[in-house]
Short mmCIF file of C-alpha atoms in Angstrom, two decimals:
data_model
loop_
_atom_site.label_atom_id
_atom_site.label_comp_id
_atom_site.label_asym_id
_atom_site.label_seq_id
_atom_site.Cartn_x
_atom_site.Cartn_y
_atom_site.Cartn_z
CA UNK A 17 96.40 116.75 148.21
CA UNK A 18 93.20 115.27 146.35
CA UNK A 19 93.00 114.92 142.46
CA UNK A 20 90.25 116.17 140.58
CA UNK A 21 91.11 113.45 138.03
CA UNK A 22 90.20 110.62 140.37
CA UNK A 23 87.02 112.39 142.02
CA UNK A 24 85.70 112.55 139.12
CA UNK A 25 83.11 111.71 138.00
CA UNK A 26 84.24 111.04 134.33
CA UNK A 27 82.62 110.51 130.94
CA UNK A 28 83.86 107.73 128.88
CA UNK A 29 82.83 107.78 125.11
CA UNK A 30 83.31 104.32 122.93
CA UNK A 31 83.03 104.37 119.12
CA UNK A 32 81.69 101.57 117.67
CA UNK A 33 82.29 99.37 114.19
CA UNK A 34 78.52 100.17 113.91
CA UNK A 35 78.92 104.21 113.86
CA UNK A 36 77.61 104.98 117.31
CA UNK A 37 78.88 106.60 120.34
CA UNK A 38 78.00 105.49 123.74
CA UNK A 39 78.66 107.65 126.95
CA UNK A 40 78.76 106.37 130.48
CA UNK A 41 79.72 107.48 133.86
CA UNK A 42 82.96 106.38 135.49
CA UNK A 43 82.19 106.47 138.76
CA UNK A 44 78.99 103.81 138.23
CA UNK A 45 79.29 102.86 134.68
CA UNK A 46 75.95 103.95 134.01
CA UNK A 47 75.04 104.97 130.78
CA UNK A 48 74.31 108.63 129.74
CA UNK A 49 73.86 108.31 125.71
CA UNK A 50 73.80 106.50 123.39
CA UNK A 51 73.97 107.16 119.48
CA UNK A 52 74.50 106.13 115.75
CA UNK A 53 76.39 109.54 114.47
CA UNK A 54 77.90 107.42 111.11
CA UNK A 55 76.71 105.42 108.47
CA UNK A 56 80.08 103.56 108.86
CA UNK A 57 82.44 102.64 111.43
CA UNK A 58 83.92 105.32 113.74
CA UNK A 59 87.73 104.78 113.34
CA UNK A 60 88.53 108.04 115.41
CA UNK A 61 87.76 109.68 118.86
CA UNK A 62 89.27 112.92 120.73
CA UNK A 63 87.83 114.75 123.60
CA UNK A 64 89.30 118.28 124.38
CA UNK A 65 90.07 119.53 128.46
CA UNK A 66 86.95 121.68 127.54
CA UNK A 67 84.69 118.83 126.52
CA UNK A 68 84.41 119.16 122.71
CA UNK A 69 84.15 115.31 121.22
CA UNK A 70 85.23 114.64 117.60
CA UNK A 71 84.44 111.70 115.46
CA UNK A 72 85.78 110.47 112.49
CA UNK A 73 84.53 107.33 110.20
CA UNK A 74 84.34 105.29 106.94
CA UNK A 75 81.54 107.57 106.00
CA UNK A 76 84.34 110.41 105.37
CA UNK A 77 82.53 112.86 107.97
CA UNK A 78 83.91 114.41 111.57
CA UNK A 79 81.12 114.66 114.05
CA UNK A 80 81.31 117.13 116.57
CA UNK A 81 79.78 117.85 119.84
CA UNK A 82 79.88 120.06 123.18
CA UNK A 83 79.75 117.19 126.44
CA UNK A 84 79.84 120.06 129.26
CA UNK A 85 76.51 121.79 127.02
CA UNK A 86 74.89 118.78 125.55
CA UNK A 87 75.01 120.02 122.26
CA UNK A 88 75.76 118.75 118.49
CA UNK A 89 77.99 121.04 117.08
CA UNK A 90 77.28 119.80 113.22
CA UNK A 91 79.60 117.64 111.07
CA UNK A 92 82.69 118.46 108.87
CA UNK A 93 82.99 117.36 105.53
CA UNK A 94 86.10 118.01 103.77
CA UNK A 95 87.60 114.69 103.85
CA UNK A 96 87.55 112.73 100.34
CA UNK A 97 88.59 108.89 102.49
CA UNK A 98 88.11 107.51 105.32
CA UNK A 99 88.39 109.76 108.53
CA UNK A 100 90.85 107.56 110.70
CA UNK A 101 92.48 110.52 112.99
CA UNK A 102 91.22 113.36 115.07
CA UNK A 103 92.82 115.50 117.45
CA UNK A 104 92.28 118.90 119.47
CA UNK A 105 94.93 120.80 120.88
CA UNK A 106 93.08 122.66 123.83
CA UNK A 107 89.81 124.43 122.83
CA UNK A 108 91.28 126.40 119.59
CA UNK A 109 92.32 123.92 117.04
CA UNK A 110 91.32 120.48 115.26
CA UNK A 111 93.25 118.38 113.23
CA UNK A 112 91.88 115.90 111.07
CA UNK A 113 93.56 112.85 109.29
CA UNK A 114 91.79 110.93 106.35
CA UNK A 115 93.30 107.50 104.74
CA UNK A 116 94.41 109.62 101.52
CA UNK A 117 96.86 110.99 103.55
CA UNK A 118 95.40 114.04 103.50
CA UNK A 119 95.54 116.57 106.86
CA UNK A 120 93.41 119.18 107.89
CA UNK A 121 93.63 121.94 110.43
CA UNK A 122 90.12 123.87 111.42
CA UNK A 123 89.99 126.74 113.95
CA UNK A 124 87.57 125.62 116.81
CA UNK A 125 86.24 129.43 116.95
CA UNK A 126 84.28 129.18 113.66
CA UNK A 127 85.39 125.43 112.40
CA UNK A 128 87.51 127.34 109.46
CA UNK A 129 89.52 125.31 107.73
CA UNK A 130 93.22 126.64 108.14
CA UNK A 131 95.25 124.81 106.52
CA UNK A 132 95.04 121.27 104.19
CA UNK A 133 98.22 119.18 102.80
CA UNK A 134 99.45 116.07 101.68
CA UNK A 135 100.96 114.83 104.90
CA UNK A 136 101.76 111.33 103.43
CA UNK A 137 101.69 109.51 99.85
CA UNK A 138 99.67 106.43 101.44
CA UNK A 139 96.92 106.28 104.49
CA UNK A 140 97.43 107.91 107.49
CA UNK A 141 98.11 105.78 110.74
CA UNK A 142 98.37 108.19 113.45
CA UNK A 143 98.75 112.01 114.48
CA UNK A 144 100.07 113.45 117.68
CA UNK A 145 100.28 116.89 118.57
CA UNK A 146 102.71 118.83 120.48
CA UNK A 147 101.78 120.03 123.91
CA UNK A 148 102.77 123.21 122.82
CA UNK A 149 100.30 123.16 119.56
CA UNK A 150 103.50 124.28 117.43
CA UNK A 151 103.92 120.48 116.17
CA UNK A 152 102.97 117.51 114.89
CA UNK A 153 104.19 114.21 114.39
CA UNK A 154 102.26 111.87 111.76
CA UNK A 155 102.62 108.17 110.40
CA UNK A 156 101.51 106.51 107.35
CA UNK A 157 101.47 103.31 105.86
CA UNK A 158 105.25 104.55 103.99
CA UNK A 159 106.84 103.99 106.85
CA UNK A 160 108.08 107.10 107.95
CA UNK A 161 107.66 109.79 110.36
CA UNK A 162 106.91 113.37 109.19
CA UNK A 163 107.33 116.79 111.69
CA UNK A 164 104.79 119.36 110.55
CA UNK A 165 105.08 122.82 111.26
CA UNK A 166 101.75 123.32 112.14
CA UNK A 167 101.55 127.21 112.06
CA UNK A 168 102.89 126.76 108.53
CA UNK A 169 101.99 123.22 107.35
CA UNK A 170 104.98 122.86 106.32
CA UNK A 171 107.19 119.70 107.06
CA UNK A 172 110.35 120.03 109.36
CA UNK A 173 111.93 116.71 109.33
CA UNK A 174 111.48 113.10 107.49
CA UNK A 175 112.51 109.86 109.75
CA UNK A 176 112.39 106.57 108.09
CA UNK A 177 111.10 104.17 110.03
CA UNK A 178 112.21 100.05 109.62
CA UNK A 179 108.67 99.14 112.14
CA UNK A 180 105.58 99.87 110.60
CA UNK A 181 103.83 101.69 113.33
CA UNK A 182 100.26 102.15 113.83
CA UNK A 183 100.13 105.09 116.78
CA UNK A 184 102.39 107.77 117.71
CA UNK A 185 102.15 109.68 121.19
CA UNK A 186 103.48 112.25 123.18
CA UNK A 187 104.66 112.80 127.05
CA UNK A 188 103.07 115.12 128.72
CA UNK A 189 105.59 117.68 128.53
CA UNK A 190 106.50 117.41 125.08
CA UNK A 191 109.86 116.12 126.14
CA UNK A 192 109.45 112.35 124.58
CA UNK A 193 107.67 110.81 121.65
CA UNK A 194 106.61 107.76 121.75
CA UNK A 195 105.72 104.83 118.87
CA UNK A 196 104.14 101.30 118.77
CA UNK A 197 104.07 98.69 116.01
CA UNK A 198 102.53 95.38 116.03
CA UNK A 199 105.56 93.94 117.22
CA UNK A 200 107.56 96.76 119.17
CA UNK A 201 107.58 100.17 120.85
CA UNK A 202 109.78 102.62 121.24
CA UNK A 203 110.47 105.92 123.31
CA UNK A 204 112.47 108.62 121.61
CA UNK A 205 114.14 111.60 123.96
CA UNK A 206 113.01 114.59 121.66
CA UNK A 207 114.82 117.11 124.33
CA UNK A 208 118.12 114.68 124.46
CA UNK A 209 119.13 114.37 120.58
CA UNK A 210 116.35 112.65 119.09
CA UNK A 211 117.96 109.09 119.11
CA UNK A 212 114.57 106.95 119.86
CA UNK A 213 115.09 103.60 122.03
CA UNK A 214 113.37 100.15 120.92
CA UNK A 215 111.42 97.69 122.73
CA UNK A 216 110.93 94.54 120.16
CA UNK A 217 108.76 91.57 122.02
CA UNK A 218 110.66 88.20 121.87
CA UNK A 219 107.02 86.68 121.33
CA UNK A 220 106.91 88.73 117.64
CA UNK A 221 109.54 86.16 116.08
CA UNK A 222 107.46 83.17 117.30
CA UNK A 223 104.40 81.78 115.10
CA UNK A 224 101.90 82.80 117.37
CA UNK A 225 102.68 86.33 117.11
CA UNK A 226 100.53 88.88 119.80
CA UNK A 227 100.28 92.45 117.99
CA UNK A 228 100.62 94.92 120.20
CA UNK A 229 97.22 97.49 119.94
CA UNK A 230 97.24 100.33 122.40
CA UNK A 231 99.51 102.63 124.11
CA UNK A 232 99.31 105.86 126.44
CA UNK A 233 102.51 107.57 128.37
CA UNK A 234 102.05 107.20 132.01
CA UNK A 235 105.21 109.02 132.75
CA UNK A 236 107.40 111.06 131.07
CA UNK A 237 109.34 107.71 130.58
CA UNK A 238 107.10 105.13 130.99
CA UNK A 239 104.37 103.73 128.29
CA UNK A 240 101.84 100.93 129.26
CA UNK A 241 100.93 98.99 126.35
CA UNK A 242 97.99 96.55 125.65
CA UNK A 243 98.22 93.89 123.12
CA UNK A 244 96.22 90.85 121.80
CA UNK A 245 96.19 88.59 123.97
CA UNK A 246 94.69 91.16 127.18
CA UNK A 247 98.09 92.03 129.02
CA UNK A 248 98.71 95.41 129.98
CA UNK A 249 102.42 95.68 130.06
CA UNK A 250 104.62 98.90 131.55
CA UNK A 251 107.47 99.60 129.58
CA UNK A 252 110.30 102.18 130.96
CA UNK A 253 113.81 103.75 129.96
CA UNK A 254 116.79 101.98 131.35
CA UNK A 255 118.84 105.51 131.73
CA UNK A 256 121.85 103.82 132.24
CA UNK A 257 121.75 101.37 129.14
CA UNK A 258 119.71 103.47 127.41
CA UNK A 259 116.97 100.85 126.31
CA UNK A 260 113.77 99.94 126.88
CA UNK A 261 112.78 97.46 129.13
CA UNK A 262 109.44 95.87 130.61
CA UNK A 263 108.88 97.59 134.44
CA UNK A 264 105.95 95.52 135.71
CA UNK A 265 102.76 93.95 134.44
CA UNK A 266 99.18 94.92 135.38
CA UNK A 267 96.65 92.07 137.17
CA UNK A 268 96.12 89.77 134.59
CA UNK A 269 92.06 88.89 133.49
CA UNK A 270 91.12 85.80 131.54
CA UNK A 271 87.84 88.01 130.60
CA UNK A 272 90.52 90.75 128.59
CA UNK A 273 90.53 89.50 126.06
CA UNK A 274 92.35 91.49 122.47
CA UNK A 275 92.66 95.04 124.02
CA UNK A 276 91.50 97.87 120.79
CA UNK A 277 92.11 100.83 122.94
CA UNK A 278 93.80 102.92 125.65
CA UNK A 279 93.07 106.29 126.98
CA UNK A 280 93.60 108.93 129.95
CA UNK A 281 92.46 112.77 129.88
CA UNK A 282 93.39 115.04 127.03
CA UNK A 283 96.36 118.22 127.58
CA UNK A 284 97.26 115.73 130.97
CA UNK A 285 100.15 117.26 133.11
CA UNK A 286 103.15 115.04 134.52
CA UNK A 287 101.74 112.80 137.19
CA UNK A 288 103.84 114.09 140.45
CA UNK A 289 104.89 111.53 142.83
CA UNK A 290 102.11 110.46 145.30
CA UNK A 291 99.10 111.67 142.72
CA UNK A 292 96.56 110.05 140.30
CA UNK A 293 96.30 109.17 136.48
CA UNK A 294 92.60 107.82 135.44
CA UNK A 295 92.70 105.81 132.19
CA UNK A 296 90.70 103.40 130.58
CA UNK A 297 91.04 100.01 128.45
CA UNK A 298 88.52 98.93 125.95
CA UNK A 299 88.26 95.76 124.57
CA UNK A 300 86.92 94.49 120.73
CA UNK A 301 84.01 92.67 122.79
CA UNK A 302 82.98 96.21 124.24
CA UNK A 303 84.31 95.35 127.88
CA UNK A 304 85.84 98.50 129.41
CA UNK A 305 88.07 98.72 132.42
CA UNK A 306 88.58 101.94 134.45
CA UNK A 307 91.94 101.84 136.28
CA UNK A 308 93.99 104.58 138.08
CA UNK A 309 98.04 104.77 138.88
CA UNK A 310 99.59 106.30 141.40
CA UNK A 311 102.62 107.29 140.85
CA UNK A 312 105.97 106.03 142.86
CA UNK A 313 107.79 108.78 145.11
CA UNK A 314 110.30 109.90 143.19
CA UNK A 315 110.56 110.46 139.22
CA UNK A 316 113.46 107.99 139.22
CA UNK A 317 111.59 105.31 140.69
CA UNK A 318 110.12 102.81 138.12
CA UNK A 319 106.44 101.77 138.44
CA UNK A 320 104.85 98.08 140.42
CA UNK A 321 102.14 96.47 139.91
CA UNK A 322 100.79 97.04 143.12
CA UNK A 323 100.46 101.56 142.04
CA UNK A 324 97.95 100.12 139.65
CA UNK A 325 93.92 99.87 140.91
CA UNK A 326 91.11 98.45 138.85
CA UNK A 327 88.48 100.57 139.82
CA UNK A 328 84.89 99.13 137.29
CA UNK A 329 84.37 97.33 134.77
CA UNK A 330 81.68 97.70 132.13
CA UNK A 331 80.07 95.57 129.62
CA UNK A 332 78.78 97.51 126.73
CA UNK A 333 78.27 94.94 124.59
CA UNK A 334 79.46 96.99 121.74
CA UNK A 335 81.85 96.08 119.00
CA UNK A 336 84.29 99.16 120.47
CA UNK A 337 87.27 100.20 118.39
CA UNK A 338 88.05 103.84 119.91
CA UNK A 339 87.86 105.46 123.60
CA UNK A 340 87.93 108.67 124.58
CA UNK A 341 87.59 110.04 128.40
CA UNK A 342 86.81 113.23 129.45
CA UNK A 343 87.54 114.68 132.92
CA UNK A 344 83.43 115.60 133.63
CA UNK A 345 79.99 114.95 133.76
CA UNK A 346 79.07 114.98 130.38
CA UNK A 347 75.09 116.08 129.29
CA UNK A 348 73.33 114.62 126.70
CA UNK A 349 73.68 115.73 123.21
CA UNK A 350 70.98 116.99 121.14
CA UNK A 351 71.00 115.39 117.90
CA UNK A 352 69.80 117.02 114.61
CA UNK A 353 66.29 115.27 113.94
CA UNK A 354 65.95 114.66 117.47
CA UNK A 355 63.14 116.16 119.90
CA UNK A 356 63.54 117.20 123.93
CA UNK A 357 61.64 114.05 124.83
CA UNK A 358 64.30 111.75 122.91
CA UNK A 359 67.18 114.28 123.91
CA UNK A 360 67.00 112.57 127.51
CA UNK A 361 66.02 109.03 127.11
CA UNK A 362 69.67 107.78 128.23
CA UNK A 363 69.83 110.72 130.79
CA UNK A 364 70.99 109.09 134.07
CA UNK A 365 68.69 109.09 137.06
CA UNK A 366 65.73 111.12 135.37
CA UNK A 367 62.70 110.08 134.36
CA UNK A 368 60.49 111.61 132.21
CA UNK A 369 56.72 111.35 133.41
CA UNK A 370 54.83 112.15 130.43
CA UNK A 371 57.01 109.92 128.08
CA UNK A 372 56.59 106.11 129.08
CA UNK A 373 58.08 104.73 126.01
CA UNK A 374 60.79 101.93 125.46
CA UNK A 375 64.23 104.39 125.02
CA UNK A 376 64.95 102.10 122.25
CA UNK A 377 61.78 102.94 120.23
CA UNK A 378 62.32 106.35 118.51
CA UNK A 379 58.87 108.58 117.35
CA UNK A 380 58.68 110.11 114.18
CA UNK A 381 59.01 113.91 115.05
CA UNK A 382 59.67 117.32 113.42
CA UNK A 383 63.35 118.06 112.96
CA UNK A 384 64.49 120.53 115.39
CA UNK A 385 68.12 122.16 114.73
CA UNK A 386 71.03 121.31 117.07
CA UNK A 387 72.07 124.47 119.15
CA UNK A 388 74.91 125.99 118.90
CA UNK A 389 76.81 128.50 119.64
CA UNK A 390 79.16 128.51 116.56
CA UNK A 391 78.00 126.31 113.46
CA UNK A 392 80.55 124.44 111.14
CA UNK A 393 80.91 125.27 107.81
CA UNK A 394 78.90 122.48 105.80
CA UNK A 395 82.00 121.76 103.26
CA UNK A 396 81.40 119.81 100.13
CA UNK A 397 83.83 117.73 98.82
CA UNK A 398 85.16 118.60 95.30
#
């Protein structure tokens, strides 16, 4: 049976310590936009199933656009701190973390805001919703944590943490949640009791310690996990011993060099035996890597090297601290300020006859407002 995933073609979005987001294709790596949305860095990506992209940054704002209409959406601005999370759950709801701890839900409809709380005395580090959109796990810099009903925003359960971790993640089905720290990861059995099972790398008591940056569930047991140094590492649940333990490790690259990020599609379903997961790598010197897995026979059979396939890899020459990948051919978005002629300067393979100018050089031209079909409300902070 063919996967959609792998035919593709994909978009894959990189935010940038400079504010901008850059769009390319997977299937040539050719560019489709590029753009400086913040005045600071962008700290957070998400890309819905649908194709709506959120951004969050330093400059306290969420950015949205429509990929699949090529559209700007507007900008959110109820966040008092730094924007450092972002997350859809399908087309119908955004959550928003700032470094205040503060949360915030908005209905995708009409970009209401739903519901805003405290979710954590210091910064946030990481949200992950449920697959069911009834949930939410966060992290902070406290060290713990939190459950959120998210219907209610109200907080179901409090687990102290003795790693300080920086992401939090879920399966596919909902079954497992998983965590990584600088030094560790771990896979808790939500379904199974809750007790969560620990990875700590050996290397993490040595002086030359290799934090561990980026993680994405392959399987519903199975995490691969990029750290410092460039190695792409597969962890998996021993069933038997109930630990963690290191499966197989990915072709090694003396170019991959301090992985920043790792992502496959949003709202992804279990990968059945024989089929495809696309996912990409990003690197802090803006080198990307689009790879694919194919998953072993059976559910019970761990994952080799040999399932993996690097498929491109692309130089953006961007300082890249967030990915993002979408499952389609993203258009290019219509920025606020921007005219027609500019809309499609990074448009791949058209050419505009009656504009001959450098794409780089930008012409001083009459604002014309973003369309869309539903604007944000413009939100001013207190």
């Amino acid at each position: 049976m063919k996967d959609k995933a792998i035919e593709g073609p994909h978009t894959v979005i990189a935010g940038t310590y400079d504010g901008a987001l850059v769009g390319f294709r997977s299937d040539s790596g050719e560019q489709i936009f590029g753009y400086n949305v913040h005045t600071g860095c962008v700290k957070a990506t998400h890309c819905s199933k649908a194709g709506r992209l959120a951004s969050g940054g330093t400059d306290q704002a969420v950015r949205l656009f429509d990929l699949a209409q090529g559209i700007e959406i507007g900008d959110l601005q109820e966040h008092e701190d730094n924007v450092v999370c972002v997350e859809f759950w399908r087309s119908t709801t955004l959550v928003t973390g700032g470094a205040d701890g503060q949360i915030c839900v908005w209905r995708c409809g009409d970009w209401e805001l739903l519901l805003k709380f405290k979710a954590h005395k210091s910064s946030l580090s990481s949200i992950a919703i449920h697959p069911s959109g009834r949930m939410m796990a966060t992290i902070g810099r406290d060290r713990s944590i939190r459950l959120w009903d998210l219907t209610r925003g109200t907080s179901a359960a409090v687990v102290p943490c003795e790693e300080a971790y920086e992401d939090l993640f879920w399966s596919p089905s909902g079954s497992h949640l998983g965590g990584l720290a600088t030094s560790a990861v771990s896979i808790t059995d939500i379904s199974g009791g809750g007790t969560p099972m620990t990875f700590v790398d050996p290397a993490s008591s040595s002086l030359m310690k290799v934090p561990m940056n980026a993680a994405i569930f392959l399987r519903q047991s199975e995490v691969l996990v990029g750290d410092g140094k460039g190695l792409l590492r597969v962890f998996g649940v021993d069933a038997k011993k109930k630990c963690i333990k290191e499966v197989c490790r990915l072709e090694d690259d003396s170019n991959r060099i301090r992985i920043k990020a790792i992502a496959r599609p949003a709202e992804g379903q279990e990968v059945e035996a024989g089929s495809h997961l696309p996912f990409v790598v990003g690197t802090t010197s803006g080198r990307v890597e689009l790879w694919h897995f194919t998953a072993p026979g059976t559910s019970s059979t761990a994952a080799a090297a040999s399932q993996f396939k690097r498929l491109r890899v692309v130089e953006t020459g961007c300082r890249l601290t967030t990915l993002a990948l979408w499952p389609g051919l993203a258009k290019v978005a219509k920025l606020a300020g921007e005219d027609d002629e500019d809309e499609e300067l990074f448009e791949e393979g058209e050419e505009e006859e009656e504009n001959e100018e450098d794409p780089e050089v930008e012409e001083e031209e009459e604002v014309e407002e973003p369309q869309a079909a539903a604007q944000p409300n413009k939100r001013r902070r207190k």
